[in-house]
PDB file of C-alpha atoms and ligand atoms in Angstrom:
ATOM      1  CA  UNK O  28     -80.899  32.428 -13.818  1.00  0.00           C
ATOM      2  CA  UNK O  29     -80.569  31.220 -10.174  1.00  0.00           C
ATOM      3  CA  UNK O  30     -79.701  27.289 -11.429  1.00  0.00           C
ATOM      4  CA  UNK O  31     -77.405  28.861 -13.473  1.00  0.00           C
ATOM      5  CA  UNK O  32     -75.757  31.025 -10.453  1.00  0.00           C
ATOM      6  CA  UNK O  33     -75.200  28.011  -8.370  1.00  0.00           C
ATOM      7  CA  UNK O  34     -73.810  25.724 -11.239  1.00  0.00           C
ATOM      8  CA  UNK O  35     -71.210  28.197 -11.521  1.00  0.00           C
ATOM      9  CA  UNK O  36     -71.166  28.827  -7.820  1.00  0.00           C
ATOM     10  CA  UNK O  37     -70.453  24.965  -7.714  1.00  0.00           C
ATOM     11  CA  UNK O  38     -68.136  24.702 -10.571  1.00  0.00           C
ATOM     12  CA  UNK O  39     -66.719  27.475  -8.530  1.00  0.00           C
ATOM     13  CA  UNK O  40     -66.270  25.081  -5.121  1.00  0.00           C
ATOM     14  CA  UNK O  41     -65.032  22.258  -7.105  1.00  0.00           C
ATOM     15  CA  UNK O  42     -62.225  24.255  -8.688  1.00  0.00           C
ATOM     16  CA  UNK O  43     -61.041  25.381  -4.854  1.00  0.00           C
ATOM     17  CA  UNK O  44     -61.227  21.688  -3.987  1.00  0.00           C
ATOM     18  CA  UNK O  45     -59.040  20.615  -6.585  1.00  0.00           C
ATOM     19  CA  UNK O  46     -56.699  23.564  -6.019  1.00  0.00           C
ATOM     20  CA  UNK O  47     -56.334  22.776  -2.405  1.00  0.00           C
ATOM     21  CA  UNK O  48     -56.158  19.009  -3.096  1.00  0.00           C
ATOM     22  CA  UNK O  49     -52.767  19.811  -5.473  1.00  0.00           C
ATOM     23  CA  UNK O  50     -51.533  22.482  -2.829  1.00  0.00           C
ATOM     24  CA  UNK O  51     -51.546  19.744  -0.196  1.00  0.00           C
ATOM     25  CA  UNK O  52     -50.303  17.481  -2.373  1.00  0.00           C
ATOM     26  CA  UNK O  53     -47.424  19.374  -3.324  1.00  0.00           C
ATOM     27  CA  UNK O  54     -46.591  20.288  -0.071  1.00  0.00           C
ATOM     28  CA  UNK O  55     -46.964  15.841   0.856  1.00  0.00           C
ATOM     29  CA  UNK O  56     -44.263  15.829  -1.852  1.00  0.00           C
ATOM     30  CA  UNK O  57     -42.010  18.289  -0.686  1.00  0.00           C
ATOM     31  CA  UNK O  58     -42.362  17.371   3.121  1.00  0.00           C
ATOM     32  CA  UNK O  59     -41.189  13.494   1.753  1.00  0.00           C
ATOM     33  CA  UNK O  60     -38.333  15.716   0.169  1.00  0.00           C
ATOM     34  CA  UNK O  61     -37.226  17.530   3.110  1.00  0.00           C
ATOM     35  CA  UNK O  62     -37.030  14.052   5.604  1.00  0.00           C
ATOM     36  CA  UNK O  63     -35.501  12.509   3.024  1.00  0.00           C
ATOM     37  CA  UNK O  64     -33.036  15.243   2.897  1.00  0.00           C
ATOM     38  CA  UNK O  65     -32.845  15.399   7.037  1.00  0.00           C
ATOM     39  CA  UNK O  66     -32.707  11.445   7.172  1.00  0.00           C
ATOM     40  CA  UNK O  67     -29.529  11.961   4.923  1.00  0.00           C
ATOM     41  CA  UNK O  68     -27.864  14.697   5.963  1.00  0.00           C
ATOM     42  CA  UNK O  69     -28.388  13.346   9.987  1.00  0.00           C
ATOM     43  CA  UNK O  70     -26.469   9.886   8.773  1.00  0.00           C
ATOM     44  CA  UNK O  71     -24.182  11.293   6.808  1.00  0.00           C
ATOM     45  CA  UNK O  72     -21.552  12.220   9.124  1.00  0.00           C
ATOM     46  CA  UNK O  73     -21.777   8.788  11.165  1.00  0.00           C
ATOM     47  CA  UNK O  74     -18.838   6.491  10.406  1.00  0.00           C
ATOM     48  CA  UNK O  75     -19.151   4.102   7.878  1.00  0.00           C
ATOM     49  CA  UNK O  76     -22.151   2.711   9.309  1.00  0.00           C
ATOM     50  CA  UNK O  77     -23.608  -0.738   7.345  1.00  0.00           C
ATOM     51  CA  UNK O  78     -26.032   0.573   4.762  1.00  0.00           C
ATOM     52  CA  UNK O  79     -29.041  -1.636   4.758  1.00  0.00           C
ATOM     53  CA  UNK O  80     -29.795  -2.872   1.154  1.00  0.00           C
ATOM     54  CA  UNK O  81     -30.965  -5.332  -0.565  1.00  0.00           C
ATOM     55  CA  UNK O  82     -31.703  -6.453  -3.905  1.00  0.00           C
ATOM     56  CA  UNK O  83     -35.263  -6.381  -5.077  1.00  0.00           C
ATOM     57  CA  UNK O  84     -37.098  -9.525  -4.447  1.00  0.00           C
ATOM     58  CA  UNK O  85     -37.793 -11.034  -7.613  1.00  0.00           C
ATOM     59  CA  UNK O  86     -38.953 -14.163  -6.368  1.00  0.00           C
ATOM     60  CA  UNK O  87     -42.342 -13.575  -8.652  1.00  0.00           C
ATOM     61  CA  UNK O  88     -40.009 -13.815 -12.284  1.00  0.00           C
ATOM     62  CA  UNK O  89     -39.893 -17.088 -13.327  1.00  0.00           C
ATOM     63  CA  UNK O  90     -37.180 -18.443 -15.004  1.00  0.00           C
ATOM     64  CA  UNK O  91     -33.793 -20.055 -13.832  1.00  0.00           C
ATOM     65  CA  UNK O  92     -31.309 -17.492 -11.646  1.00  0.00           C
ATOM     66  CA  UNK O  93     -27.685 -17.655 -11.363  1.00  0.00           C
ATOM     67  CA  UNK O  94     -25.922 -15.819  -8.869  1.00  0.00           C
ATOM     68  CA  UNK O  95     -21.642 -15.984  -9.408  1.00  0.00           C
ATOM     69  CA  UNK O  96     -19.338 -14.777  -6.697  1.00  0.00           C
ATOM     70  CA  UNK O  97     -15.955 -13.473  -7.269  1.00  0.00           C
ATOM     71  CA  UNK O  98     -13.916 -14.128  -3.812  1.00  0.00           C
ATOM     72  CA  UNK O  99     -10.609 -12.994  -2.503  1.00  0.00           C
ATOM     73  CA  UNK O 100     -10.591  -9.001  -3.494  1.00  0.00           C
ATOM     74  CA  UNK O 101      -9.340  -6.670  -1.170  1.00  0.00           C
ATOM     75  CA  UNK O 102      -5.921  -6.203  -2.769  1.00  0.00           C
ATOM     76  CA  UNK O 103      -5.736  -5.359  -6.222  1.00  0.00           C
ATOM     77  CA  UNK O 104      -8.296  -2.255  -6.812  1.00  0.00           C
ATOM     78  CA  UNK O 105      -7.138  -2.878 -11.111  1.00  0.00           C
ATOM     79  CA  UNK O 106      -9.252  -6.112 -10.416  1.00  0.00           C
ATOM     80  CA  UNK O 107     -11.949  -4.612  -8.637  1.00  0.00           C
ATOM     81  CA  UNK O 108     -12.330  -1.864 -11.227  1.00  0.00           C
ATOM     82  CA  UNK O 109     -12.216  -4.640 -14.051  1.00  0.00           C
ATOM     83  CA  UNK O 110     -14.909  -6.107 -12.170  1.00  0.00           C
ATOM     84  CA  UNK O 111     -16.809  -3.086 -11.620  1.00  0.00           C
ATOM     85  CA  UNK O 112     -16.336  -2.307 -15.457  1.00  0.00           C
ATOM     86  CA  UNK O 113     -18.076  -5.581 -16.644  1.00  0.00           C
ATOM     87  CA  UNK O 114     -21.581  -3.984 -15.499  1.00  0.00           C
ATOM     88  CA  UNK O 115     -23.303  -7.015 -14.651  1.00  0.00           C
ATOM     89  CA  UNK O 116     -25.112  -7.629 -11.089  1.00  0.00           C
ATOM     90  CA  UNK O 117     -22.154  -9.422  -9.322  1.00  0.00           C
ATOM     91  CA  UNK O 118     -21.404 -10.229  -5.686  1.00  0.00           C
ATOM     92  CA  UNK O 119     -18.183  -9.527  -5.127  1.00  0.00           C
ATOM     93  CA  UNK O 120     -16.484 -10.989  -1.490  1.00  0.00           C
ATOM     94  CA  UNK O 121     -13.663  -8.955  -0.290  1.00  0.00           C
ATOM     95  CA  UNK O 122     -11.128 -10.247   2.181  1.00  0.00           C
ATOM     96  CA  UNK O 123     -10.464  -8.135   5.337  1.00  0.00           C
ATOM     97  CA  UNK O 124      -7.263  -6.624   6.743  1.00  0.00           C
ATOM     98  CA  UNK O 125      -5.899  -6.121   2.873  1.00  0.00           C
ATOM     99  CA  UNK O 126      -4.805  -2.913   1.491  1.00  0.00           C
ATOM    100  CA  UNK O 127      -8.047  -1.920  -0.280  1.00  0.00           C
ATOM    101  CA  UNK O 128     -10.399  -4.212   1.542  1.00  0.00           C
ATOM    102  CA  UNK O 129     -12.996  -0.861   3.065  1.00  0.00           C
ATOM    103  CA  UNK O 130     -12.490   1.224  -0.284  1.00  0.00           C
ATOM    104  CA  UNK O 131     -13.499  -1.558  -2.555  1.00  0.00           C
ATOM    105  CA  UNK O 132     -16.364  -2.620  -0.371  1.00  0.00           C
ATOM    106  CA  UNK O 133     -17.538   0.829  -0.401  1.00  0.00           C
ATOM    107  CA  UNK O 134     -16.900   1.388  -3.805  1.00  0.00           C
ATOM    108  CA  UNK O 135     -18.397  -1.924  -5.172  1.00  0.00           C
ATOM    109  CA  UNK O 136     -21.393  -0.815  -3.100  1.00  0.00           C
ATOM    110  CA  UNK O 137     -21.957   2.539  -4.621  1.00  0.00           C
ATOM    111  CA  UNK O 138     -21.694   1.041  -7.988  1.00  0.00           C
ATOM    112  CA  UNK O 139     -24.629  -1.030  -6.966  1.00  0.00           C
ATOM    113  CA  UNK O 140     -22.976  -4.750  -6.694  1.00  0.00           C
ATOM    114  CA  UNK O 141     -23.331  -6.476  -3.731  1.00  0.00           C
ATOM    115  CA  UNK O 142     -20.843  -7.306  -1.054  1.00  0.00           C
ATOM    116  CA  UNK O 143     -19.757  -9.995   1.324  1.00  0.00           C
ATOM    117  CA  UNK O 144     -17.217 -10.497   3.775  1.00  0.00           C
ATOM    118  CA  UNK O 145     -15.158 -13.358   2.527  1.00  0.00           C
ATOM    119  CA  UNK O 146     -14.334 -15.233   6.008  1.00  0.00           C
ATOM    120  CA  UNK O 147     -10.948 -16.573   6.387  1.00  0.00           C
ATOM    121  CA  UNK O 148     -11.347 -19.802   8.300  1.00  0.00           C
ATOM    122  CA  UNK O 149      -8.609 -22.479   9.100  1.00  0.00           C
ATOM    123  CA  UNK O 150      -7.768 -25.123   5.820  1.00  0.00           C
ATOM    124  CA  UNK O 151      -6.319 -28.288   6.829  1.00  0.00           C
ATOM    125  CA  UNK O 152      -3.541 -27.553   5.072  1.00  0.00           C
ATOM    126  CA  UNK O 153      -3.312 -24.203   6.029  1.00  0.00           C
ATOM    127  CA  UNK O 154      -0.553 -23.197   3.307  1.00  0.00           C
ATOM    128  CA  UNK O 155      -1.237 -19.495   2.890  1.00  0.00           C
ATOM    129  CA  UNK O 156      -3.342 -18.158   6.116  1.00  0.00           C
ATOM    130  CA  UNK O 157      -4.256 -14.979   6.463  1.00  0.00           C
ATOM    131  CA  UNK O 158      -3.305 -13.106   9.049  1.00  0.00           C
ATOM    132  CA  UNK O 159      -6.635 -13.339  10.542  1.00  0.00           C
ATOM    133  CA  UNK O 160      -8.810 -16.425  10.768  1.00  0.00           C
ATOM    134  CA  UNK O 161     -11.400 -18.739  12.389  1.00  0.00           C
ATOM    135  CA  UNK O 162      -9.824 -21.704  13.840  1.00  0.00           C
ATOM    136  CA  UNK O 163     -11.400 -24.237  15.529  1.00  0.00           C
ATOM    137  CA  UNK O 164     -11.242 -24.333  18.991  1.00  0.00           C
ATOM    138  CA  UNK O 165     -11.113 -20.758  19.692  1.00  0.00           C
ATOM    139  CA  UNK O 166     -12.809 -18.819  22.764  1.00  0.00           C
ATOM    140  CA  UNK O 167     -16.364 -17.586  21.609  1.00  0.00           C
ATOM    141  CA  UNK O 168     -14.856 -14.385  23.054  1.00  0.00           C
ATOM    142  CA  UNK O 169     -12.593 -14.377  20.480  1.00  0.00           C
ATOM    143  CA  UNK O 170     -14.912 -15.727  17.359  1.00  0.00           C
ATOM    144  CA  UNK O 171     -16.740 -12.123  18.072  1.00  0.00           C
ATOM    145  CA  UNK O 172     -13.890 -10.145  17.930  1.00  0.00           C
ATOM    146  CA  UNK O 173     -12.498 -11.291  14.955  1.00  0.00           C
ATOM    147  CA  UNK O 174     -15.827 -10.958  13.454  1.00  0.00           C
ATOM    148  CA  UNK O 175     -16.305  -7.433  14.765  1.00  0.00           C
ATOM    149  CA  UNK O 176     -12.896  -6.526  13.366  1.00  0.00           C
ATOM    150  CA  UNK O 177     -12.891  -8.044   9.983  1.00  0.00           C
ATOM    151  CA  UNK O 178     -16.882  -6.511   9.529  1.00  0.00           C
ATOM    152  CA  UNK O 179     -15.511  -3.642  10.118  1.00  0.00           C
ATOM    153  CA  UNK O 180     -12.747  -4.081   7.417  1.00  0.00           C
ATOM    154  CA  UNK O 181     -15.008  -4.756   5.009  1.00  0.00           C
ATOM    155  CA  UNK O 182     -18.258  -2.335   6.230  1.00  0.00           C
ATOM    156  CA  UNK O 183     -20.866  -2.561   3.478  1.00  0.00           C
ATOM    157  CA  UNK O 184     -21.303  -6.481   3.463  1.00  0.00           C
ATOM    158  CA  UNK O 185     -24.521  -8.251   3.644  1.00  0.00           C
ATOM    159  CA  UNK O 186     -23.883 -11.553   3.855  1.00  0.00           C
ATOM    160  CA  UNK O 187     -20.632 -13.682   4.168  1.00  0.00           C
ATOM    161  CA  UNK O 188     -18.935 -16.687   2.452  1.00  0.00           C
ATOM    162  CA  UNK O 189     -15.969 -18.686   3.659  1.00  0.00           C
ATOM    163  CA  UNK O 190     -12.372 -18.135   2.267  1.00  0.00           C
ATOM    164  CA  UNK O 191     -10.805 -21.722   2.851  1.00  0.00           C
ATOM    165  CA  UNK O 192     -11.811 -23.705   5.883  1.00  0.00           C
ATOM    166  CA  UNK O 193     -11.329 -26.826   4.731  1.00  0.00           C
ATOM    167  CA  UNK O 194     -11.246 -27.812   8.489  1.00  0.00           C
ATOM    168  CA  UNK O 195     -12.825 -24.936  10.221  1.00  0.00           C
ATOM    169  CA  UNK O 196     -16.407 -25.256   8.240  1.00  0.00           C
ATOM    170  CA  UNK O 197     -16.289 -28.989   9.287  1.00  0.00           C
ATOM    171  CA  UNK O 198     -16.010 -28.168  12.896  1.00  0.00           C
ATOM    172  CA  UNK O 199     -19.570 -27.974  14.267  1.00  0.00           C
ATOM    173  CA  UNK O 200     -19.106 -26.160  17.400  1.00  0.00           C
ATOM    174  CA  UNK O 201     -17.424 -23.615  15.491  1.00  0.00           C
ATOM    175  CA  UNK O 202     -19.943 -22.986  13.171  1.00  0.00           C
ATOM    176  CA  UNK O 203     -22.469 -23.523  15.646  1.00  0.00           C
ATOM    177  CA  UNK O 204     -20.939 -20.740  17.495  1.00  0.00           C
ATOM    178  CA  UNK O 205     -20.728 -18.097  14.375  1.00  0.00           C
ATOM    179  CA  UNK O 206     -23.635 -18.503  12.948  1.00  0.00           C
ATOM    180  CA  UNK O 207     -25.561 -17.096  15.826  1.00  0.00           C
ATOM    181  CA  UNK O 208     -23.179 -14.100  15.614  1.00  0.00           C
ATOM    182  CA  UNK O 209     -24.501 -13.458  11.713  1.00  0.00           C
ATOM    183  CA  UNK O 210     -27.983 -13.685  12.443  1.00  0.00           C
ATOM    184  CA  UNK O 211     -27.849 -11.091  15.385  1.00  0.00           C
ATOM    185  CA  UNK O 212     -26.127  -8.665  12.713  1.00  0.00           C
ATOM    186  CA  UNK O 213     -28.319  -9.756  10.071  1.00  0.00           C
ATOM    187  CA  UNK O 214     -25.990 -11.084   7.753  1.00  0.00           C
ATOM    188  CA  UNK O 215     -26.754 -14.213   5.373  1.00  0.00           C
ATOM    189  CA  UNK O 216     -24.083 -16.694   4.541  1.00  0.00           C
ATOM    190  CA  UNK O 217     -22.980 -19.038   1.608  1.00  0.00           C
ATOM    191  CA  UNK O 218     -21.079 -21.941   2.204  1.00  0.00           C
ATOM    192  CA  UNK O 219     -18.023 -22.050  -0.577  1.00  0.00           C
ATOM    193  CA  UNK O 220     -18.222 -25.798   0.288  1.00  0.00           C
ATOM    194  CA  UNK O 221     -14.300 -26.192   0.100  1.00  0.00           C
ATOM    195  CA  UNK O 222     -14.525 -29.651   1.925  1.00  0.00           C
ATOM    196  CA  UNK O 223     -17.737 -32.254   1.296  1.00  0.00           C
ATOM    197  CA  UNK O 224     -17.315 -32.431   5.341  1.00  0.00           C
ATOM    198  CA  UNK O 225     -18.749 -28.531   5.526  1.00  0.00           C
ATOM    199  CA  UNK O 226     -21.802 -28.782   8.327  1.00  0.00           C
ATOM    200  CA  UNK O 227     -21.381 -24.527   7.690  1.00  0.00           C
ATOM    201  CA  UNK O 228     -25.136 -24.686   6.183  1.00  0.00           C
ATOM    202  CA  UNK O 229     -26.612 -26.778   8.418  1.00  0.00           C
ATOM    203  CA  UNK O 230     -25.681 -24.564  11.328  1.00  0.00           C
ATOM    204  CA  UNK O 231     -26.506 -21.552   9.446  1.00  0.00           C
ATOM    205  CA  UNK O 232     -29.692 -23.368   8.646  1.00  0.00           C
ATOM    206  CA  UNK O 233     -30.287 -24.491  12.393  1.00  0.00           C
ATOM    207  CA  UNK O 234     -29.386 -20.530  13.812  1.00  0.00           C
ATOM    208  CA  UNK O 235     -32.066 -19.195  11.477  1.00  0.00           C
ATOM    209  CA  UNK O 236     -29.633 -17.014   9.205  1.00  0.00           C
ATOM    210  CA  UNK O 237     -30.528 -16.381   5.263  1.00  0.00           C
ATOM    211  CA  UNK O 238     -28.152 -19.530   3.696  1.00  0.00           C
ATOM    212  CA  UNK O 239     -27.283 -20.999   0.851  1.00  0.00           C
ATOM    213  CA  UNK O 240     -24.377 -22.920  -1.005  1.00  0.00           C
ATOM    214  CA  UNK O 241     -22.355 -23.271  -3.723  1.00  0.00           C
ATOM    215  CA  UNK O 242     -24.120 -25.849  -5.631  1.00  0.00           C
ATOM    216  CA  UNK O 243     -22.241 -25.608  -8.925  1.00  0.00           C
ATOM    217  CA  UNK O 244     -17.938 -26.360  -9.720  1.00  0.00           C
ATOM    218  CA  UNK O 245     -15.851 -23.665  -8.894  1.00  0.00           C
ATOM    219  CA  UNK O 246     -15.447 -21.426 -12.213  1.00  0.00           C
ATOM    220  CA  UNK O 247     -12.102 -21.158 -12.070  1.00  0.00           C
ATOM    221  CA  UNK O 248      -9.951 -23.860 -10.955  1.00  0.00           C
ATOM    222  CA  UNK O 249      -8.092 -24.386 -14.083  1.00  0.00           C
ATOM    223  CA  UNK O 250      -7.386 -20.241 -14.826  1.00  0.00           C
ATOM    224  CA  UNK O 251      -7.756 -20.717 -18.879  1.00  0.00           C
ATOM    225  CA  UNK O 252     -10.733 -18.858 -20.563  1.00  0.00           C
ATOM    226  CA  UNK O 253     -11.531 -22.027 -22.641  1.00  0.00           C
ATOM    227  CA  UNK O 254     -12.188 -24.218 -19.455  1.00  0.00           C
ATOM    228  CA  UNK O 255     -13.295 -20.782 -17.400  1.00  0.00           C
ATOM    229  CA  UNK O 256     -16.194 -20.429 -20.155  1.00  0.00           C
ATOM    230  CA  UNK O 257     -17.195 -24.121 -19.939  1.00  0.00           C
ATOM    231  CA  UNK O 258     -17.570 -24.155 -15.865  1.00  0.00           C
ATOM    232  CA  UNK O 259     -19.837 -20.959 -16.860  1.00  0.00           C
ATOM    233  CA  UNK O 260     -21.952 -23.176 -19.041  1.00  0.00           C
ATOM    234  CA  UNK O 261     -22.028 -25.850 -16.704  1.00  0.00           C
ATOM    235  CA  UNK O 262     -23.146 -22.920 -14.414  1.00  0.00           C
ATOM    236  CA  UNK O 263     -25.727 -21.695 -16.294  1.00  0.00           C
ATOM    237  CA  UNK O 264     -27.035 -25.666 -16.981  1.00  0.00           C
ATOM    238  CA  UNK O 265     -27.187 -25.939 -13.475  1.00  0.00           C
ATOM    239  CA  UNK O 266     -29.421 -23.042 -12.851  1.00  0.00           C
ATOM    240  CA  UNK O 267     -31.499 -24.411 -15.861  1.00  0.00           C
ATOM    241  CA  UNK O 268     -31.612 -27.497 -13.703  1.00  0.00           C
ATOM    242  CA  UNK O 269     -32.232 -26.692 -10.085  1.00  0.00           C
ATOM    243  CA  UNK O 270     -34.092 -23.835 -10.926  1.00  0.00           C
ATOM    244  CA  UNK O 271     -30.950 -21.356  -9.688  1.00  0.00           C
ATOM    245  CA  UNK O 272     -27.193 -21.937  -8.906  1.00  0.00           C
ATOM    246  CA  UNK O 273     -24.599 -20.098  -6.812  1.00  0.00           C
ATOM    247  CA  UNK O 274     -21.407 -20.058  -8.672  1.00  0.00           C
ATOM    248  CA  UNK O 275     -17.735 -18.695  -7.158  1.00  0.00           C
ATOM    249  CA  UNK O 276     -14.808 -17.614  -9.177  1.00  0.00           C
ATOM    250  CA  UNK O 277     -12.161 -15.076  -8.879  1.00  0.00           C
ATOM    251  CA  UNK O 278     -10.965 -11.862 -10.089  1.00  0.00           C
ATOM    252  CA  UNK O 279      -8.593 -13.110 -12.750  1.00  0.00           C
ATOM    253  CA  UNK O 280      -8.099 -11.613 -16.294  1.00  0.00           C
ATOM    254  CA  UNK O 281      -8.834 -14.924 -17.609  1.00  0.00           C
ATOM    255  CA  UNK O 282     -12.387 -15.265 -15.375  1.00  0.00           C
ATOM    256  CA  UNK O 283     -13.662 -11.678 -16.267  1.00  0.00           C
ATOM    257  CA  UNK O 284     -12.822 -11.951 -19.572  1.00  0.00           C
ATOM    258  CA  UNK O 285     -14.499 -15.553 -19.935  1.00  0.00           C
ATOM    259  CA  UNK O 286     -17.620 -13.880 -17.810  1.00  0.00           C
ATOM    260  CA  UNK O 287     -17.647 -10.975 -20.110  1.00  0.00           C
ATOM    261  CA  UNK O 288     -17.947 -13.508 -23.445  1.00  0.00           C
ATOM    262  CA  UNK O 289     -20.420 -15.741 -22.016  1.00  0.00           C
ATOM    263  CA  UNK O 290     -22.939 -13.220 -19.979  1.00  0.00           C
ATOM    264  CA  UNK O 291     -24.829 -11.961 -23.018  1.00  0.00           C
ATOM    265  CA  UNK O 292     -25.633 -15.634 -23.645  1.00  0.00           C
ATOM    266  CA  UNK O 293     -26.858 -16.484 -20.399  1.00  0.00           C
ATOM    267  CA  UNK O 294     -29.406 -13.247 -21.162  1.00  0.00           C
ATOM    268  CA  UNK O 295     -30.356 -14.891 -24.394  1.00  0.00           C
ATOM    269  CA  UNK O 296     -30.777 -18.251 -22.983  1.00  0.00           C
ATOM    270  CA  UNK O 297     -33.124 -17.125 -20.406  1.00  0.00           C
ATOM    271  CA  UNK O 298     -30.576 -17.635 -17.276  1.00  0.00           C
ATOM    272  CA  UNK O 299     -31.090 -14.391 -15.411  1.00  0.00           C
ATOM    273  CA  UNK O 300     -27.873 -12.985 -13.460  1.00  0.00           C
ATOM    274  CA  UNK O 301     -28.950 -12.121  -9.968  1.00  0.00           C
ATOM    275  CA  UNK O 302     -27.402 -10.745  -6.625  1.00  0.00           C
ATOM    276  CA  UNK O 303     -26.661 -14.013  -4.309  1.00  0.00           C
ATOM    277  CA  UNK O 304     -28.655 -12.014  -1.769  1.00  0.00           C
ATOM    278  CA  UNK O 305     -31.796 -13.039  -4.014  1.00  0.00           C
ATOM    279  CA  UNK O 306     -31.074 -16.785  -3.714  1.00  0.00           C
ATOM    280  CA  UNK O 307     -30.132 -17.082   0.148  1.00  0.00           C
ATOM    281  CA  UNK O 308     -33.512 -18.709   2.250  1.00  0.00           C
TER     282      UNK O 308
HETATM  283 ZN1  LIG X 422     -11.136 -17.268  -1.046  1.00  0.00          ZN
END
């Protein structure tokens, strides 16, 4: 009778255990709630302050990766909701001081692509600057302004990639001078490589910052879907080849509709579409 009374009796004591294991528990899950709610609702009223994010490592899946890049948004937000409409894992670069440039960099970020500031920097032949740009020669005074300014233009980026500069990202001092200015903000940067001069890398290299280039044609020099869906198999063979490949095109109805055709293949052949974020070392 008495073995009996304390087998219940500690049946009993394990049944309060377990009880106040859940309760505390619960009340684990509910205080993770509660900060998460007070983490959000404390940064929600700051300005539009850079959200840290970044794309899940994935550097355990095997297989090739191929990251593509569609530069030069900012002004057309039909583009950048034809873009957002493909629903594929694209990095989209947005230009700064253009009529859309903060709303599509926020939006594109909300929808879960990634963003990067798309640098203007001095071409050699300089036919259509922007109104803002790098140019070598310039007062590292003034290299962090503009950089402040145009971040600021274009607040959710993560990395950055060079619009032009067919003379600025051969100018070493320059880019010896900006790349510094990335890494203290955290920022990674692909070189567009719009001159075989570029030394853009190597600084970024050399200053530490998250870097990589375009190591595959542009997609879209010639804007025809035919050739646009051949530079995306060349793409894709590249990745195949050097294990992964950064690829740039643009926002044209000929380039999203030549991406939208040829994606599902990449899937099928094994080439998986990744973030650029994913392939910068
Ligand atoms: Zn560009």
């Amino acid at each position: 009778m008495a073995r009996k009374n304390s087998g219940t009796a500690r049946k009993l004591i394990f049944l309060i255990v377990v009880c106040a294991a859940g309760v505390a528990l619960w009340m684990g899950g509910c205080d993770k709630i509660a900060s998460k709610f007070r983490s959000k609702t404390k940064t929600q009223p700051a300005k539009k302050e850079k959200v840290a994010r970044r794309a899940p490592p994935s550097t355990s899946v095997p297989g090739p990766k191929l990251a593509i890049i569609l530069d030069d948004l900012g002004n057309d937000k039909e583009a950048a909701e034809a873009v957002f409409a493909l629903h594929y894992p694209l990095t989209i670069s947005v230009l700064p001081y253009h009529a859309h440039s903060t709303e599509i960099a926020e939006e594109a970020q909300r929808r879960g692509l990634e963003v990067m500031l798309h640098l203007p920097m001095r071409a050699i032949a300089n036919e259509t600057p922007e109104g803002h740009q790098l140019e070598a020669g310039m007062s590292s005074e003034a290299l962090a302004r503009e950089l402040t300014g145009m971040l600021e233009s274009v607040p959710t980026a993560d990395g950055v990639n060079n619009h032009e500069g067919s003379l600025a990202t051969a100018d070493a001092k320059l880019m010896g001078e900006l790349m510094p200015l990335l890494k203290q903000r955290d920022l990674f940067f692909v070189d567009s490589r719009t001159t075989a001069a570029t030394v853009a890398f190597e600084e970024a290299e050399r200053a530490g910052v998250r870097s990589g280039f375009r190591n595959v044609p542009f997609l879209d020099d010639v804007q025809d879907v035919a050739a646009i869906r051949k530079e995306l198999e060349l793409a894709m063979r590249g990745a195949k080849e050097k294990g992964a490949a950064i690829a740039i095109g643009h926002p044209h109805a000929e380039t999203l509709r030549a991406l939208k055709e040829e994606l599902p293949r990449a899937q099928a052949e094994g080439v998986r579409l990744v973030l650029v974020s994913e392939l910068v070392k």
